Amino acid sequence: MTPSDPRPATGSPHPGAPHSGEAEQMPWHRRVIQHLLYDRSIDRTRKARARIGLAALVFASIYAIIAGRLVLYAAVPDTHIGRRVGGSDAVATARPDILDRNGEILATDLKVPSLFAEPRRLIDADEAVELLTAVMPDLDTHELRERLGSKRGFAWLKREISPKQQKEIHRLGIPGVGFLKENKRVYPNGREVSHLIGHVNVDNQGIAGLEKYLDSNGLADLHRAGFASDRQQEPLRLSVDLRVQHALHDELEQAYARYRTKAAAGVVLDVNTGEIVALVSYPDYDPNNPKEALDPDRINRLTTGVFEMGSTFKVLTLGMALDGGKFSLNSTVDARGPMHWGRFKIHDSHAQNRTLTLPEVFTYSSNIGAAKLALAVGVEGHKAYLRKMGQLDRLRTELPESAEPIVPKRWGELNTITISFGHGLSVAPLQALMGIAALVNGGWLIRPTFLARSEEEAKKLAKRVIKPETSVAMRYLMRLNAEVGSGRKANVSGYYVGGKTGTAEKVVGGRYAHNKLLTDFIAVLPADKPRYAVLIMLDEPHPTSDSYGFANAGWNAAPVAGKVIARIAPLLGLQPRFDLPPADQLILGRGGRTASADVTGSVRSSHGH
Amino acid sequence: MVSRAERTPFADWWWTVDRLMLAAVAALMLAGIIFSLAASPPVAGRLGLDAFYFVNRHILYLIPATAVMLGVSMLAPRTIRRVALIVFVVSVAMTVATLFFGAEVKGARRWIILAGVNIQPSEFVKPSFVILVSWLFAESLRKSDVPANTLAFVLLATVIVPLVMQPDFGQTLLATLVFCALFFMAGMRFVWVLALAGIGGVGGFVAYETIPHVARRINRFLDPSSGDTFQVDAAVESFVRGGWFGRGPGEGTVKRILPDSHADFVFAVAAEEFGIVVCLMVVALFAFIVLRALLRAQRSDDPFARFAVTGLAILFGTQAAINMAVNLALIPAKGMTLPFISYGGSSMISLAYGMGMLLALSREQPRAELLSSDLALAGRPL
């Protein structure tokens, strides 16, 4: 470049000569670079101008886009609003009331204020923390500060505060702090209904019991869709009778103390409809304070626990024997000595060491007798029968909590022998009660329910499992046992109670422990035409001062059942009847002295010893 | 009124400078003061300062800024180059110094304290860098014996390396972008444009892969639920709440929770209080300044002035566009001030310096002066 050529690159009228001259002055590598970068022949000034124009165009469109976005925000404002509030902050929604069969309220919603903050609107978070903790000292200062310090649009501070607290906080006049009316679930009957009704979490979502059943049957969907916010929902009517529930609860609580048990549980079941009239598993918890429910001792033993039921299972075994046709009430079983099976020996606890009739097998609760009856039916027949009676599959009711029976994996003759008298097969007590109810209600297996239903509805769902004649014989046996057998302590006069005891040694560390018992009693009333079945189960009862050191079912579960029946029978509308004829006449309809009467006669006389 | 009859230096300046652009910049500065009144008291309150602390400082910074702008706009192109060289050398040295002496703020060392004043030297690197690169490209156009292209790339490296080490992803991006734009204006072949775009893509990918906070910001932009998009959400809420005409001065609430309401997010605060119509006016002012500068550059006969004005306009326009786009959640969050409106001393004076040079170089120059400047340019490199 020379000073003599002042405008070399700005569109000179003579581009050729000076340029080439200069180009030749440049070192060769510079020329290569120039060529590679820019191309030689093109007028770079014109190119630059065009490209500046392009830049202007690009900027114009960028600013147009920005302006367009601004206009869009102004014109269509709601596209971005509301995206900040998360689902977890949803206000607790309404639930339907839960009523007992007579319309008494078991669970309902109350409107209570909840305290929230909008941290973004807070002017001074520290001041707010100070004022709020002054009114509600139970608030965690650290957590409160954290919540108020966050930049969220919404944060709960305390759910469900009292109206007094609400008034005081309102008076503080803190901007950015407000109240929302929420629905709080309330259980006016507290722990009396705990296990069957379950409970809800702080967002009013059912997490246990029938409350969870409500959610999993459409209520949760309603909540999500936002339709469950008002109180126009149909109340849920249960089969439970609150008065019966109370009586049962009260008696079990007393039994719990009296026999110093680990647990005491009971069910009252309508055998014709499958309705559960009362269900208590003590110790229980207060659904208004569901934290207690986490204690493993407080589980619902009737549906979520499985147990070897002991001799009550003989009801099922006798039913099987009689229904199969091989045996009648007059059949006899050889029980002259202990039964040997391989290296095992089966004893009777009330050994008679003679041939027993079927009713004697039942009333003496003979293990040998039950085992021989079951062996006569055979392993496969026994299994098929128990499956038919619903003892081998998980019983599902409305309660979400249920347990699977523990069935032996390899079921041989020894299993059949032990299961015939209630060992070696663990079932949920409610399940056993269902099977026994089917044996006395005319032969219909009806799945228990917590919801009110009529007999017709139940019959539609019912499945015939045994012949009606067998059911009549079973009623007789149950009644006979209450008159002369182990169930005498439950024989409340006037209500014609029938029943069977069961005592099982609990398995501790793989062995049967002689001092850890599970006792139960299953009663039917009235035995001639059963309407209700009552199950009482005591977990590890201890002997009392007047039980001569015994802790068998006849000494605890049976008398508890008697007390319960005496209290609940009037509530259930059962008419007391007195001076009824003996069981063989009333139930079997046999007039005078017949062959079977001899049988019962001998039973009576031998018990008299 | 300044007389045309008397040729005083001021009259010369007055009649040749782009007065409309000057007015537009003045309007931006005024808007900056008004927005600062709205946006900065909550920030000051949060920091426990006097409510008008930032407003006062903002106005205080505007005085030297205006002086710098007007002063620089009166300089001749040759002086501008010389000053730019000095500013460049000093500010690059200081940028390097931040790596050793800088205070670490939010994970990066960008600030240096000089005589009790916090200075972000990288702000001053940008405009002086543009001037030097423009000069080099103008030289390359002239085919002088200065190894212009090589020098230009050396300059780019000098600027980028300390910025990457700070690390300051935004400024790196801006410097590279302006450099590429100038290179493009200088008539680079189109293949190189594609190559540069490719390198940019690779660089972006490397940044995404190796710098966690860059990756986080981009992920958050692509999928807002993946992280805390609080600032951007609040900004958007601000626009929506503002609507066409705003809630009225002092009626904004989102500004209380926006961490940088007086700096990077002042645009959103302005929207809530003064309305989107006012925001559109601000956008129009920026667009006016950028487009007018570019069109004047297009007409300019002096290659250096053409490149320099283009470069400064692109720098200014890109910075404004990035800030507003972030406010509007159009691009991933990137800290960048809104020229002449956001609070920030270094940024303000650097912008005034850049704008002053833009005004000076876009002055209408008589042919004779251009000739003489070219002569001077030819005689001495600076």
mmCIF file of C-alpha atoms in Angstrom, chain A residues 73-385:
data_model
loop_
_atom_site.group_PDB
_atom_site.id
_atom_site.type_symbol
_atom_site.label_atom_id
_atom_site.label_comp_id
_atom_site.label_asym_id
_atom_site.label_seq_id
_atom_site.Cartn_x
_atom_site.Cartn_y
_atom_site.Cartn_z
ATOM 1 C CA TYR A 73 -48.200 -12.361 26.899
ATOM 2 C CA ALA A 74 -50.456 -9.345 26.908
ATOM 3 C CA ALA A 75 -53.078 -10.832 24.631
ATOM 4 C CA VAL A 76 -53.204 -14.452 25.869
ATOM 5 C CA PRO A 77 -52.273 -14.137 29.523
ATOM 6 C CA ASP A 78 -53.414 -17.470 30.928
ATOM 7 C CA THR A 79 -51.017 -19.781 29.108
ATOM 8 C CA HIS A 80 -48.485 -19.589 31.897
ATOM 9 C CA ILE A 81 -50.556 -18.870 34.974
ATOM 10 C CA GLY A 82 -51.087 -21.572 37.535
ATOM 11 C CA ARG A 83 -48.205 -23.759 36.503
ATOM 12 C CA ARG A 84 -46.502 -23.088 39.820
ATOM 13 C CA VAL A 85 -48.952 -24.742 42.180
ATOM 14 C CA GLY A 86 -48.144 -28.425 42.518
ATOM 15 C CA GLY A 87 -50.570 -31.273 42.997
ATOM 16 C CA SER A 88 -49.305 -32.043 46.477
ATOM 17 C CA ASP A 89 -50.670 -28.758 47.679
ATOM 18 C CA ALA A 90 -54.191 -29.725 46.782
ATOM 19 C CA VAL A 91 -56.661 -28.968 49.504
ATOM 20 C CA ALA A 92 -58.002 -31.954 51.397
ATOM 21 C CA THR A 93 -61.195 -32.888 49.698
ATOM 22 C CA ALA A 94 -64.505 -34.054 51.013
ATOM 23 C CA ARG A 95 -65.341 -37.688 51.688
ATOM 24 C CA PRO A 96 -68.732 -39.266 52.120
ATOM 25 C CA ASP A 97 -69.903 -40.040 55.626
ATOM 26 C CA ILE A 98 -69.680 -43.626 56.815
ATOM 27 C CA LEU A 99 -72.737 -44.836 58.714
ATOM 28 C CA ASP A 100 -73.462 -47.986 60.638
ATOM 29 C CA ARG A 101 -76.424 -50.150 59.673
ATOM 30 C CA ASN A 102 -78.762 -48.026 61.787
ATOM 31 C CA GLY A 103 -77.541 -44.698 60.400
ATOM 32 C CA GLU A 104 -75.202 -43.803 63.237
ATOM 33 C CA ILE A 105 -72.219 -41.787 62.082
ATOM 34 C CA LEU A 106 -68.926 -43.652 62.165
ATOM 35 C CA ALA A 107 -66.881 -41.176 60.143
ATOM 36 C CA THR A 108 -67.610 -37.689 58.926
ATOM 37 C CA ASP A 109 -65.933 -34.542 57.653
ATOM 38 C CA LEU A 110 -65.499 -31.366 59.624
ATOM 39 C CA LYS A 111 -64.509 -28.042 58.098
ATOM 40 C CA VAL A 112 -61.404 -26.765 59.823
ATOM 41 C CA PRO A 113 -59.081 -23.904 58.941
ATOM 42 C CA SER A 114 -55.543 -24.647 57.801
ATOM 43 C CA LEU A 115 -52.776 -22.096 57.898
ATOM 44 C CA PHE A 116 -50.791 -21.419 54.756
ATOM 45 C CA ALA A 117 -48.339 -18.806 53.570
ATOM 46 C CA GLU A 118 -47.444 -17.286 50.255
ATOM 47 C CA PRO A 119 -43.735 -16.754 50.900
ATOM 48 C CA ARG A 120 -43.425 -14.508 47.846
ATOM 49 C CA ARG A 121 -45.822 -12.016 49.356
ATOM 50 C CA LEU A 122 -44.170 -12.011 52.743
ATOM 51 C CA ILE A 123 -42.413 -8.766 53.513
ATOM 52 C CA ASP A 124 -40.402 -9.886 56.503
ATOM 53 C CA ALA A 125 -40.066 -13.638 56.958
ATOM 54 C CA ASP A 126 -38.239 -13.331 60.288
ATOM 55 C CA GLU A 127 -40.932 -11.180 61.805
ATOM 56 C CA ALA A 128 -43.574 -13.615 60.582
ATOM 57 C CA VAL A 129 -41.723 -16.539 62.164
ATOM 58 C CA GLU A 130 -41.549 -14.698 65.458
ATOM 59 C CA LEU A 131 -45.212 -13.735 65.515
ATOM 60 C CA LEU A 132 -46.458 -17.151 64.436
ATOM 61 C CA THR A 133 -44.413 -19.094 66.971
ATOM 62 C CA ALA A 134 -45.694 -16.757 69.669
ATOM 63 C CA VAL A 135 -49.261 -17.835 68.890
ATOM 64 C CA MET A 136 -48.466 -21.469 68.134
ATOM 65 C CA PRO A 137 -45.501 -22.539 70.245
ATOM 66 C CA ASP A 138 -45.679 -26.095 68.889
ATOM 67 C CA LEU A 139 -44.524 -24.962 65.446
ATOM 68 C CA ASP A 140 -40.968 -25.941 64.626
ATOM 69 C CA THR A 141 -39.142 -22.621 64.274
ATOM 70 C CA HIS A 142 -36.480 -24.007 62.010
ATOM 71 C CA GLU A 143 -38.883 -25.627 59.622
ATOM 72 C CA LEU A 144 -41.152 -22.596 59.649
ATOM 73 C CA ARG A 145 -38.262 -20.325 58.759
ATOM 74 C CA GLU A 146 -37.299 -22.625 55.929
ATOM 75 C CA ARG A 147 -40.801 -22.700 54.531
ATOM 76 C CA LEU A 148 -41.276 -18.957 54.755
ATOM 77 C CA GLY A 149 -37.822 -18.329 53.348
ATOM 78 C CA SER A 150 -38.501 -20.386 50.253
ATOM 79 C CA LYS A 151 -39.636 -18.481 47.224
ATOM 80 C CA ARG A 152 -42.595 -20.679 46.544
ATOM 81 C CA GLY A 153 -46.012 -19.378 45.799
ATOM 82 C CA PHE A 154 -47.683 -21.546 48.390
ATOM 83 C CA ALA A 155 -46.640 -23.444 51.486
ATOM 84 C CA TRP A 156 -48.641 -25.090 54.246
ATOM 85 C CA LEU A 157 -47.613 -23.945 57.677
ATOM 86 C CA LYS A 158 -49.995 -25.957 59.832
ATOM 87 C CA ARG A 159 -52.896 -28.083 58.818
ATOM 88 C CA GLU A 160 -56.043 -28.131 60.915
ATOM 89 C CA ILE A 161 -55.719 -25.398 63.476
ATOM 90 C CA SER A 162 -58.337 -24.436 66.020
ATOM 91 C CA PRO A 163 -60.738 -21.527 65.488
ATOM 92 C CA LYS A 164 -59.102 -19.758 68.424
ATOM 93 C CA GLN A 165 -55.679 -19.985 66.830
ATOM 94 C CA GLN A 166 -57.161 -18.802 63.577
ATOM 95 C CA LYS A 167 -58.564 -15.720 65.248
ATOM 96 C CA GLU A 168 -55.261 -14.931 66.946
ATOM 97 C CA ILE A 169 -53.236 -15.307 63.778
ATOM 98 C CA HIS A 170 -55.747 -13.243 61.876
ATOM 99 C CA ARG A 171 -55.227 -10.465 64.414
ATOM 100 C CA LEU A 172 -51.464 -10.521 63.829
ATOM 101 C CA GLY A 173 -52.176 -9.169 60.364
ATOM 102 C CA ILE A 174 -49.165 -10.734 58.671
ATOM 103 C CA PRO A 175 -49.387 -10.161 54.921
ATOM 104 C CA GLY A 176 -48.909 -13.308 52.878
ATOM 105 C CA VAL A 177 -50.375 -15.598 55.526
ATOM 106 C CA GLY A 178 -53.863 -16.949 55.096
ATOM 107 C CA PHE A 179 -56.348 -19.677 55.912
ATOM 108 C CA LEU A 180 -58.025 -22.306 53.834
ATOM 109 C CA LYS A 181 -61.053 -24.242 54.958
ATOM 110 C CA GLU A 182 -60.169 -27.871 54.772
ATOM 111 C CA ASN A 183 -62.066 -31.047 55.395
ATOM 112 C CA LYS A 184 -60.831 -32.970 58.379
ATOM 113 C CA ARG A 185 -61.962 -36.526 58.865
ATOM 114 C CA VAL A 186 -63.421 -37.163 62.295
ATOM 115 C CA TYR A 187 -64.297 -40.504 63.900
ATOM 116 C CA PRO A 188 -66.693 -39.771 66.748
ATOM 117 C CA ASN A 189 -66.471 -43.350 68.015
ATOM 118 C CA GLY A 190 -62.714 -43.341 68.179
ATOM 119 C CA ARG A 191 -61.060 -46.691 68.667
ATOM 120 C CA GLU A 192 -64.263 -48.722 68.726
ATOM 121 C CA VAL A 193 -64.343 -48.874 64.930
ATOM 122 C CA SER A 194 -60.662 -48.495 64.229
ATOM 123 C CA HIS A 195 -59.710 -51.626 62.327
ATOM 124 C CA LEU A 196 -62.706 -51.898 60.148
ATOM 125 C CA ILE A 197 -62.988 -48.251 59.241
ATOM 126 C CA GLY A 198 -59.261 -47.554 58.834
ATOM 127 C CA HIS A 199 -58.125 -43.954 58.580
ATOM 128 C CA VAL A 200 -57.086 -41.161 56.230
ATOM 129 C CA ASN A 201 -53.923 -39.128 55.800
ATOM 130 C CA VAL A 202 -53.661 -35.379 56.250
ATOM 131 C CA ASP A 203 -54.937 -34.800 52.726
ATOM 132 C CA ASN A 204 -58.100 -36.746 53.531
ATOM 133 C CA GLN A 205 -57.105 -39.665 51.374
ATOM 134 C CA GLY A 206 -58.013 -43.091 52.710
ATOM 135 C CA ILE A 207 -54.939 -45.125 53.520
ATOM 136 C CA ALA A 208 -56.377 -48.047 55.504
ATOM 137 C CA GLY A 209 -59.531 -50.009 56.130
ATOM 138 C CA LEU A 210 -62.820 -49.042 54.566
ATOM 139 C CA GLU A 211 -61.562 -45.516 54.035
ATOM 140 C CA LYS A 212 -59.067 -46.908 51.579
ATOM 141 C CA TYR A 213 -61.772 -49.055 50.049
ATOM 142 C CA LEU A 214 -63.723 -45.841 49.410
ATOM 143 C CA ASP A 215 -60.737 -44.314 47.619
ATOM 144 C CA SER A 216 -59.982 -47.328 45.511
ATOM 145 C CA ASN A 217 -63.610 -47.558 44.454
ATOM 146 C CA GLY A 218 -63.904 -44.311 42.603
ATOM 147 C CA LEU A 219 -63.469 -41.676 45.261
ATOM 148 C CA ALA A 220 -59.823 -41.129 44.432
ATOM 149 C CA ASP A 221 -60.739 -40.645 40.776
ATOM 150 C CA LEU A 222 -63.364 -38.138 41.831
ATOM 151 C CA HIS A 223 -60.746 -36.308 43.868
ATOM 152 C CA ARG A 224 -58.361 -36.169 40.981
ATOM 153 C CA ALA A 225 -61.041 -34.881 38.678
ATOM 154 C CA GLY A 226 -61.875 -32.251 41.282
ATOM 155 C CA PHE A 227 -65.491 -33.307 41.740
ATOM 156 C CA ALA A 228 -65.228 -34.445 45.341
ATOM 157 C CA SER A 229 -65.078 -30.997 46.825
ATOM 158 C CA ASP A 230 -68.639 -30.743 48.092
ATOM 159 C CA ARG A 231 -70.730 -32.809 50.398
ATOM 160 C CA GLN A 232 -73.187 -34.188 47.883
ATOM 161 C CA GLN A 233 -71.792 -37.672 48.074
ATOM 162 C CA GLU A 234 -73.881 -40.652 49.093
ATOM 163 C CA PRO A 235 -72.957 -41.837 52.575
ATOM 164 C CA LEU A 236 -71.563 -45.348 52.807
ATOM 165 C CA ARG A 237 -73.808 -47.602 54.904
ATOM 166 C CA LEU A 238 -72.038 -50.443 56.637
ATOM 167 C CA SER A 239 -73.338 -53.757 57.912
ATOM 168 C CA VAL A 240 -71.806 -52.922 61.273
ATOM 169 C CA ASP A 241 -74.078 -52.291 64.224
ATOM 170 C CA LEU A 242 -72.386 -49.731 66.430
ATOM 171 C CA ARG A 243 -74.137 -51.048 69.589
ATOM 172 C CA VAL A 244 -72.972 -54.598 68.956
ATOM 173 C CA GLN A 245 -69.554 -53.281 68.074
ATOM 174 C CA HIS A 246 -69.427 -51.435 71.378
ATOM 175 C CA ALA A 247 -70.519 -54.484 73.403
ATOM 176 C CA LEU A 248 -67.978 -56.699 71.682
ATOM 177 C CA HIS A 249 -65.258 -54.105 72.130
ATOM 178 C CA ASP A 250 -66.066 -53.702 75.787
ATOM 179 C CA GLU A 251 -66.083 -57.452 76.518
ATOM 180 C CA LEU A 252 -62.829 -58.008 74.637
ATOM 181 C CA GLU A 253 -61.177 -55.160 76.476
ATOM 182 C CA GLN A 254 -62.176 -56.812 79.751
ATOM 183 C CA ALA A 255 -61.007 -60.236 78.548
ATOM 184 C CA TYR A 256 -57.721 -58.699 77.489
ATOM 185 C CA ALA A 257 -57.180 -57.570 81.048
ATOM 186 C CA ARG A 258 -58.691 -60.599 82.773
ATOM 187 C CA TYR A 259 -56.732 -63.265 80.917
ATOM 188 C CA ARG A 260 -53.686 -61.008 80.402
ATOM 189 C CA THR A 261 -53.692 -61.841 76.724
ATOM 190 C CA LYS A 262 -51.481 -60.422 74.008
ATOM 191 C CA ALA A 263 -54.571 -59.713 72.010
ATOM 192 C CA ALA A 264 -58.270 -60.353 71.968
ATOM 193 C CA ALA A 265 -60.364 -60.363 68.844
ATOM 194 C CA GLY A 266 -63.942 -61.031 67.927
ATOM 195 C CA VAL A 267 -66.380 -61.036 65.049
ATOM 196 C CA VAL A 268 -70.142 -61.148 64.899
ATOM 197 C CA LEU A 269 -71.298 -62.427 61.530
ATOM 198 C CA ASP A 270 -74.774 -62.705 60.089
ATOM 199 C CA VAL A 271 -74.595 -66.240 58.725
ATOM 200 C CA ASN A 272 -77.416 -65.738 56.225
ATOM 201 C CA THR A 273 -76.189 -62.517 54.604
ATOM 202 C CA GLY A 274 -72.479 -62.636 55.286
ATOM 203 C CA GLU A 275 -72.716 -59.193 56.874
ATOM 204 C CA ILE A 276 -70.155 -58.436 59.544
ATOM 205 C CA VAL A 277 -72.148 -56.926 62.381
ATOM 206 C CA ALA A 278 -69.144 -56.245 64.568
ATOM 207 C CA LEU A 279 -65.420 -56.723 64.266
ATOM 208 C CA VAL A 280 -62.909 -55.903 66.975
ATOM 209 C CA SER A 281 -59.245 -56.699 67.192
ATOM 210 C CA TYR A 282 -57.921 -55.478 70.500
ATOM 211 C CA PRO A 283 -55.459 -53.741 71.047
ATOM 212 C CA ASP A 284 -56.613 -51.289 68.460
ATOM 213 C CA TYR A 285 -55.960 -47.635 67.780
ATOM 214 C CA ASP A 286 -57.768 -44.360 67.521
ATOM 215 C CA PRO A 287 -58.306 -43.482 63.869
ATOM 216 C CA ASN A 288 -58.281 -39.839 64.912
ATOM 217 C CA ASN A 289 -54.649 -40.416 65.808
ATOM 218 C CA PRO A 290 -53.535 -42.978 63.256
ATOM 219 C CA LYS A 291 -49.898 -42.932 64.356
ATOM 220 C CA GLU A 292 -50.751 -45.705 66.837
ATOM 221 C CA ALA A 293 -51.664 -47.978 63.950
ATOM 222 C CA LEU A 294 -47.986 -48.378 63.130
ATOM 223 C CA ASP A 295 -47.479 -50.483 66.274
ATOM 224 C CA PRO A 296 -47.243 -54.087 65.025
ATOM 225 C CA ASP A 297 -49.158 -55.321 68.093
ATOM 226 C CA ARG A 298 -52.166 -53.395 66.888
ATOM 227 C CA ILE A 299 -52.703 -55.209 63.617
ATOM 228 C CA ASN A 300 -56.089 -56.482 62.683
ATOM 229 C CA ARG A 301 -55.651 -60.116 63.679
ATOM 230 C CA LEU A 302 -58.905 -61.192 62.116
ATOM 231 C CA THR A 303 -58.016 -60.429 58.520
ATOM 232 C CA THR A 304 -54.297 -59.654 58.406
ATOM 233 C CA GLY A 305 -53.209 -62.373 60.807
ATOM 234 C CA VAL A 306 -53.253 -66.105 60.063
ATOM 235 C CA PHE A 307 -53.443 -68.680 62.821
ATOM 236 C CA GLU A 308 -53.710 -72.379 63.388
ATOM 237 C CA MET A 309 -57.237 -72.393 64.697
ATOM 238 C CA GLY A 310 -57.094 -75.604 66.723
ATOM 239 C CA SER A 311 -60.124 -77.750 67.431
ATOM 240 C CA THR A 312 -62.632 -75.359 65.912
ATOM 241 C CA PHE A 313 -61.384 -76.852 62.671
ATOM 242 C CA LYS A 314 -62.984 -80.130 63.710
ATOM 243 C CA VAL A 315 -66.303 -78.516 62.812
ATOM 244 C CA LEU A 316 -65.059 -78.449 59.235
ATOM 245 C CA THR A 317 -63.736 -82.006 59.491
ATOM 246 C CA LEU A 318 -67.027 -83.389 60.862
ATOM 247 C CA GLY A 319 -68.916 -81.476 58.194
ATOM 248 C CA MET A 320 -66.722 -83.097 55.552
ATOM 249 C CA ALA A 321 -67.221 -86.560 56.971
ATOM 250 C CA LEU A 322 -70.988 -86.214 57.232
ATOM 251 C CA ASP A 323 -71.410 -84.544 53.848
ATOM 252 C CA GLY A 324 -69.352 -87.200 52.031
ATOM 253 C CA GLY A 325 -71.958 -89.853 52.847
ATOM 254 C CA LYS A 326 -69.492 -92.347 54.316
ATOM 255 C CA PHE A 327 -70.415 -91.354 57.848
ATOM 256 C CA SER A 328 -73.584 -90.554 59.686
ATOM 257 C CA LEU A 329 -74.207 -89.310 63.214
ATOM 258 C CA ASN A 330 -74.395 -92.951 64.263
ATOM 259 C CA SER A 331 -71.035 -93.948 62.826
ATOM 260 C CA THR A 332 -68.312 -94.855 65.266
ATOM 261 C CA VAL A 333 -64.590 -94.312 65.290
ATOM 262 C CA ASP A 334 -62.021 -96.439 67.101
ATOM 263 C CA ALA A 335 -60.261 -94.302 69.692
ATOM 264 C CA ARG A 336 -59.102 -97.018 72.044
ATOM 265 C CA GLY A 337 -55.545 -95.864 72.159
ATOM 266 C CA PRO A 338 -53.168 -93.255 70.793
ATOM 267 C CA MET A 339 -52.905 -93.239 67.058
ATOM 268 C CA HIS A 340 -49.503 -94.031 65.547
ATOM 269 C CA TRP A 341 -48.423 -92.498 62.331
ATOM 270 C CA GLY A 342 -44.802 -93.152 61.427
ATOM 271 C CA ARG A 343 -42.815 -91.867 64.311
ATOM 272 C CA PHE A 344 -45.682 -89.618 65.422
ATOM 273 C CA LYS A 345 -48.262 -90.438 68.025
ATOM 274 C CA ILE A 346 -51.637 -88.677 68.169
ATOM 275 C CA HIS A 347 -53.226 -88.245 71.598
ATOM 276 C CA ASP A 348 -56.612 -87.083 72.773
ATOM 277 C CA SER A 349 -56.616 -84.444 75.447
ATOM 278 C CA HIS A 350 -59.799 -85.929 76.950
ATOM 279 C CA ALA A 351 -58.874 -89.515 76.106
ATOM 280 C CA GLN A 352 -61.786 -91.974 76.523
ATOM 281 C CA ASN A 353 -59.837 -95.021 75.288
ATOM 282 C CA ARG A 354 -62.879 -96.552 73.616
ATOM 283 C CA THR A 355 -64.829 -96.482 70.426
ATOM 284 C CA LEU A 356 -66.524 -93.092 69.977
ATOM 285 C CA THR A 357 -69.616 -92.102 68.072
ATOM 286 C CA LEU A 358 -69.370 -89.060 65.809
ATOM 287 C CA PRO A 359 -71.104 -86.742 68.305
ATOM 288 C CA GLU A 360 -68.675 -88.005 70.965
ATOM 289 C CA VAL A 361 -65.748 -87.293 68.699
ATOM 290 C CA PHE A 362 -67.059 -83.725 68.512
ATOM 291 C CA THR A 363 -67.927 -83.175 72.154
ATOM 292 C CA TYR A 364 -64.783 -84.846 73.513
ATOM 293 C CA SER A 365 -62.899 -83.002 70.836
ATOM 294 C CA SER A 366 -61.103 -86.172 69.870
ATOM 295 C CA ASN A 367 -58.023 -85.634 67.750
ATOM 296 C CA ILE A 368 -57.866 -89.346 66.952
ATOM 297 C CA GLY A 369 -61.468 -89.354 65.823
ATOM 298 C CA ALA A 370 -61.057 -86.281 63.605
ATOM 299 C CA ALA A 371 -57.858 -87.676 62.112
ATOM 300 C CA LYS A 372 -59.441 -91.016 61.275
ATOM 301 C CA LEU A 373 -62.451 -89.306 59.689
ATOM 302 C CA ALA A 374 -60.190 -87.153 57.532
ATOM 303 C CA LEU A 375 -58.025 -90.127 56.522
ATOM 304 C CA ALA A 376 -61.166 -91.988 55.516
ATOM 305 C CA VAL A 377 -62.002 -89.133 53.115
ATOM 306 C CA GLY A 378 -58.423 -89.088 51.819
ATOM 307 C CA VAL A 379 -55.845 -86.406 51.191
ATOM 308 C CA GLU A 380 -57.234 -85.218 47.876
ATOM 309 C CA GLY A 381 -60.811 -85.171 49.097
ATOM 310 C CA HIS A 382 -59.751 -83.238 52.209
ATOM 311 C CA LYS A 383 -57.866 -80.685 50.150
ATOM 312 C CA ALA A 384 -60.689 -80.239 47.655
ATOM 313 C CA TYR A 385 -63.168 -79.848 50.490
#
